[in-house]
mmCIF file of C-alpha atoms in Angstrom:
data_model
loop_
_atom_site.group_PDB
_atom_site.id
_atom_site.type_symbol
_atom_site.label_atom_id
_atom_site.label_comp_id
_atom_site.label_asym_id
_atom_site.label_seq_id
_atom_site.Cartn_x
_atom_site.Cartn_y
_atom_site.Cartn_z
ATOM 1 C CA MET A 1226 -3.671 -15.400 -6.121
ATOM 2 C CA HIS A 1227 -5.595 -12.387 -4.934
ATOM 3 C CA THR A 1228 -7.386 -12.177 -1.613
ATOM 4 C CA VAL A 1229 -9.477 -9.308 -0.304
ATOM 5 C CA HIS A 1230 -9.513 -8.710 3.451
ATOM 6 C CA ALA A 1231 -12.487 -6.695 4.645
ATOM 7 C CA ALA A 1232 -13.683 -5.791 8.124
ATOM 8 C CA ASP A 1233 -16.248 -3.584 9.801
ATOM 9 C CA LEU A 1234 -13.588 -0.849 10.000
ATOM 10 C CA LEU A 1235 -10.142 -0.326 8.491
ATOM 11 C CA ARG A 1236 -7.186 1.711 9.760
ATOM 12 C CA LEU A 1237 -4.389 2.666 7.383
ATOM 13 C CA THR A 1238 -2.064 3.300 10.348
ATOM 14 C CA LEU A 1239 -2.218 2.018 13.914
ATOM 15 C CA ASP A 1240 -3.250 5.410 15.255
ATOM 16 C CA GLY A 1241 -5.308 6.426 12.223
ATOM 17 C CA GLU A 1242 -9.014 7.032 12.290
ATOM 18 C CA PRO A 1243 -10.957 3.840 11.504
ATOM 19 C CA ARG A 1244 -12.976 4.016 8.308
ATOM 20 C CA ALA A 1245 -15.902 1.908 7.136
ATOM 21 C CA GLY A 1246 -16.296 0.385 3.694
ATOM 22 C CA LEU A 1247 -12.628 -0.055 2.779
ATOM 23 C CA ALA A 1248 -10.835 -3.326 2.122
ATOM 24 C CA VAL A 1249 -7.317 -4.519 1.321
ATOM 25 C CA LEU A 1250 -6.431 -6.438 -1.834
ATOM 26 C CA VAL A 1251 -3.473 -8.761 -1.287
ATOM 27 C CA ASP A 1252 -1.533 -10.375 -4.120
ATOM 28 C CA GLY A 1253 0.978 -12.893 -2.824
ATOM 29 C CA HIS A 1254 2.855 -11.197 -0.025
ATOM 30 C CA ARG A 1255 2.128 -7.589 -1.057
ATOM 31 C CA VAL A 1256 -0.714 -5.092 -0.653
ATOM 32 C CA GLU A 1257 -1.975 -4.393 -4.152
ATOM 33 C CA ALA A 1258 -4.770 -1.938 -3.307
ATOM 34 C CA VAL A 1259 -6.763 -0.321 -0.535
ATOM 35 C CA ALA A 1260 -10.185 0.656 -1.845
ATOM 36 C CA PRO A 1261 -13.903 0.290 -1.209
ATOM 37 C CA LEU A 1262 -14.869 -3.380 -1.008
ATOM 38 C CA ASP A 1263 -17.420 -3.142 -3.818
ATOM 39 C CA GLU A 1264 -14.800 -1.635 -6.176
ATOM 40 C CA LEU A 1265 -12.347 -4.441 -5.450
ATOM 41 C CA THR A 1266 -14.878 -7.225 -5.915
ATOM 42 C CA ALA A 1267 -16.083 -5.607 -9.172
ATOM 43 C CA ALA A 1268 -12.526 -5.272 -10.487
ATOM 44 C CA TYR A 1269 -11.609 -8.840 -9.461
ATOM 45 C CA PRO A 1270 -14.630 -11.095 -10.108
ATOM 46 C CA GLY A 1271 -14.413 -14.329 -8.162
ATOM 47 C CA VAL A 1272 -11.709 -12.997 -5.825
ATOM 48 C CA ARG A 1273 -11.531 -14.700 -2.441
ATOM 49 C CA VAL A 1274 -12.963 -12.351 0.192
ATOM 50 C CA ARG A 1275 -12.175 -12.804 3.866
ATOM 51 C CA ARG A 1276 -14.654 -10.844 5.938
ATOM 52 C CA TRP A 1277 -13.690 -10.103 9.515
ATOM 53 C CA ALA A 1278 -15.653 -8.708 12.427
ATOM 54 C CA GLY A 1279 -13.671 -5.948 14.110
ATOM 55 C CA THR A 1280 -11.058 -3.473 12.911
ATOM 56 C CA LEU A 1281 -8.517 -4.405 10.223
ATOM 57 C CA GLY A 1282 -5.230 -2.591 10.003
ATOM 58 C CA PRO A 1283 -1.486 -2.958 9.762
ATOM 59 C CA ALA A 1284 0.143 -5.558 11.989
ATOM 60 C CA PRO A 1285 2.287 -3.807 14.589
ATOM 61 C CA VAL A 1286 5.980 -4.219 15.315
ATOM 62 C CA HIS A 1287 6.447 -6.059 18.613
ATOM 63 C CA ASP A 1288 8.864 -3.860 20.541
ATOM 64 C CA GLY A 1289 9.813 -6.110 23.444
ATOM 65 C CA PRO A 1290 11.009 -9.616 24.155
ATOM 66 C CA LEU A 1291 8.932 -12.302 22.509
ATOM 67 C CA PRO A 1292 6.289 -13.834 24.763
ATOM 68 C CA PRO A 1293 7.511 -16.801 26.800
ATOM 69 C CA ALA A 1294 6.726 -20.268 25.468
ATOM 70 C CA PRO A 1295 8.396 -23.704 25.587
ATOM 71 C CA THR A 1296 9.949 -23.522 22.094
ATOM 72 C CA PRO A 1297 11.118 -20.808 19.681
ATOM 73 C CA ARG A 1298 8.332 -21.793 17.266
ATOM 74 C CA GLU A 1299 5.716 -21.350 19.979
ATOM 75 C CA ARG A 1300 7.219 -17.987 20.951
ATOM 76 C CA VAL A 1301 6.801 -16.803 17.353
ATOM 77 C CA HIS A 1302 3.223 -18.075 17.254
ATOM 78 C CA ALA A 1303 2.537 -16.226 20.508
ATOM 79 C CA LEU A 1304 3.427 -13.050 18.579
ATOM 80 C CA PHE A 1305 0.801 -13.884 16.001
ATOM 81 C CA ARG A 1306 -1.838 -14.166 18.727
ATOM 82 C CA LEU A 1307 -0.966 -10.548 19.599
ATOM 83 C CA GLY A 1308 -1.321 -9.442 15.969
ATOM 84 C CA ALA A 1309 2.389 -8.708 15.440
ATOM 85 C CA ALA A 1310 4.222 -9.482 12.193
ATOM 86 C CA ALA A 1311 7.579 -7.850 12.959
ATOM 87 C CA VAL A 1312 10.063 -7.766 15.833
ATOM 88 C CA LEU A 1313 13.174 -5.804 16.681
ATOM 89 C CA GLU A 1314 16.415 -7.682 16.015
ATOM 90 C CA ALA A 1315 17.601 -6.860 19.551
ATOM 91 C CA HIS A 1316 14.939 -9.297 20.834
ATOM 92 C CA VAL A 1317 15.769 -12.227 18.535
ATOM 93 C CA THR A 1318 19.473 -12.735 19.160
ATOM 94 C CA ASP A 1319 19.106 -16.447 19.920
ATOM 95 C CA PRO A 1320 19.849 -18.369 16.671
ATOM 96 C CA ALA A 1321 16.940 -20.795 17.181
ATOM 97 C CA LEU A 1322 14.510 -17.934 17.766
ATOM 98 C CA ARG A 1323 15.837 -16.022 14.741
ATOM 99 C CA ALA A 1324 15.453 -19.167 12.602
ATOM 100 C CA ALA A 1325 11.856 -19.660 13.796
ATOM 101 C CA ALA A 1326 11.099 -16.021 12.953
ATOM 102 C CA ALA A 1327 12.595 -16.440 9.473
ATOM 103 C CA ARG A 1328 10.681 -19.672 8.799
ATOM 104 C CA ASN A 1329 7.445 -17.864 9.639
ATOM 105 C CA GLU A 1330 8.334 -14.737 7.620
ATOM 106 C CA VAL A 1331 8.364 -12.467 10.665
ATOM 107 C CA ALA A 1332 10.123 -9.240 9.699
ATOM 108 C CA VAL A 1333 13.186 -8.689 11.899
ATOM 109 C CA LEU A 1334 13.889 -4.962 11.975
ATOM 110 C CA PRO A 1335 16.935 -3.022 13.193
ATOM 111 C CA ALA A 1336 14.681 -0.289 14.648
ATOM 112 C CA ALA A 1337 11.003 0.354 15.230
ATOM 113 C CA ARG A 1338 8.993 1.850 12.394
ATOM 114 C CA PRO A 1339 5.390 2.998 12.166
ATOM 115 C CA ALA A 1340 3.055 0.271 10.966
ATOM 116 C CA ALA A 1341 1.003 1.292 7.944
ATOM 117 C CA LEU A 1342 -0.915 -0.283 5.072
ATOM 118 C CA VAL A 1343 0.987 0.813 1.975
ATOM 119 C CA VAL A 1344 0.234 -0.218 -1.586
ATOM 120 C CA GLY A 1345 3.237 -2.240 -2.714
ATOM 121 C CA GLY A 1346 4.250 -2.906 0.889
ATOM 122 C CA ARG A 1347 4.299 -6.228 2.663
ATOM 123 C CA ALA A 1348 0.832 -7.562 3.485
ATOM 124 C CA ASP A 1349 1.141 -7.658 7.272
ATOM 125 C CA LEU A 1350 -2.380 -7.246 8.649
ATOM 126 C CA ALA A 1351 -4.161 -7.718 11.954
ATOM 127 C CA VAL A 1352 -7.813 -7.707 12.948
ATOM 128 C CA TYR A 1353 -8.753 -6.596 16.456
ATOM 129 C CA ASP A 1354 -11.962 -6.889 18.432
ATOM 130 C CA PRO A 1355 -13.311 -3.825 20.285
ATOM 131 C CA ASP A 1356 -11.699 -5.121 23.502
ATOM 132 C CA GLY A 1357 -8.267 -5.023 21.822
ATOM 133 C CA SER A 1358 -7.815 -8.782 21.467
ATOM 134 C CA CYS A 1359 -6.470 -10.069 18.168
ATOM 135 C CA ARG A 1360 -8.924 -11.989 15.999
ATOM 136 C CA ALA A 1361 -6.596 -12.674 13.040
ATOM 137 C CA THR A 1362 -3.038 -12.049 11.857
ATOM 138 C CA VAL A 1363 -1.767 -12.084 8.280
ATOM 139 C CA VAL A 1364 2.010 -12.148 7.757
ATOM 140 C CA ALA A 1365 3.361 -11.480 4.271
ATOM 141 C CA GLY A 1366 -0.073 -12.288 2.837
ATOM 142 C CA ARG A 1367 -0.465 -15.592 4.703
ATOM 143 C CA LEU A 1368 -3.102 -16.100 7.408
ATOM 144 C CA VAL A 1369 -1.078 -17.318 10.397
ATOM 145 C CA HIS A 1370 -3.553 -16.831 13.254
ATOM 146 C CA ARG A 1371 -7.315 -16.910 13.436
ATOM 147 C CA ARG A 1372 -9.404 -17.003 16.574
ATOM 148 C CA ALA A 1373 -12.876 -18.434 16.242
#
């Protein structure tokens, strides 16, 4: 099932220049296209469109210990509130924490990598407000966090 994610602005990389008018087409857990919103909705009539206020871009790799919380599941969900969809394996050595990350499809990486929206790549997206707070997080194509 296809979903289009559109926002006021879109960044292809975390440090890239934000651009207006672009959207991301997600098919399952992969990015299928990055194109102008009107082109995507014309090419996919009836596609579900999620419109976000703020800036949409790739979800970052969390490069430190996971936020503290009472349970491993809650620690993973605290990541989602930050907009992260990946962590470094050095910070998920506890088996319960690693299992919670796997259940929630958090990418566990051996080393940091630049976050970027790549056609064919995993659909890990985040939407940020102008103040830097995370409005929504999509991990492997699945909306896992949304702030009202």
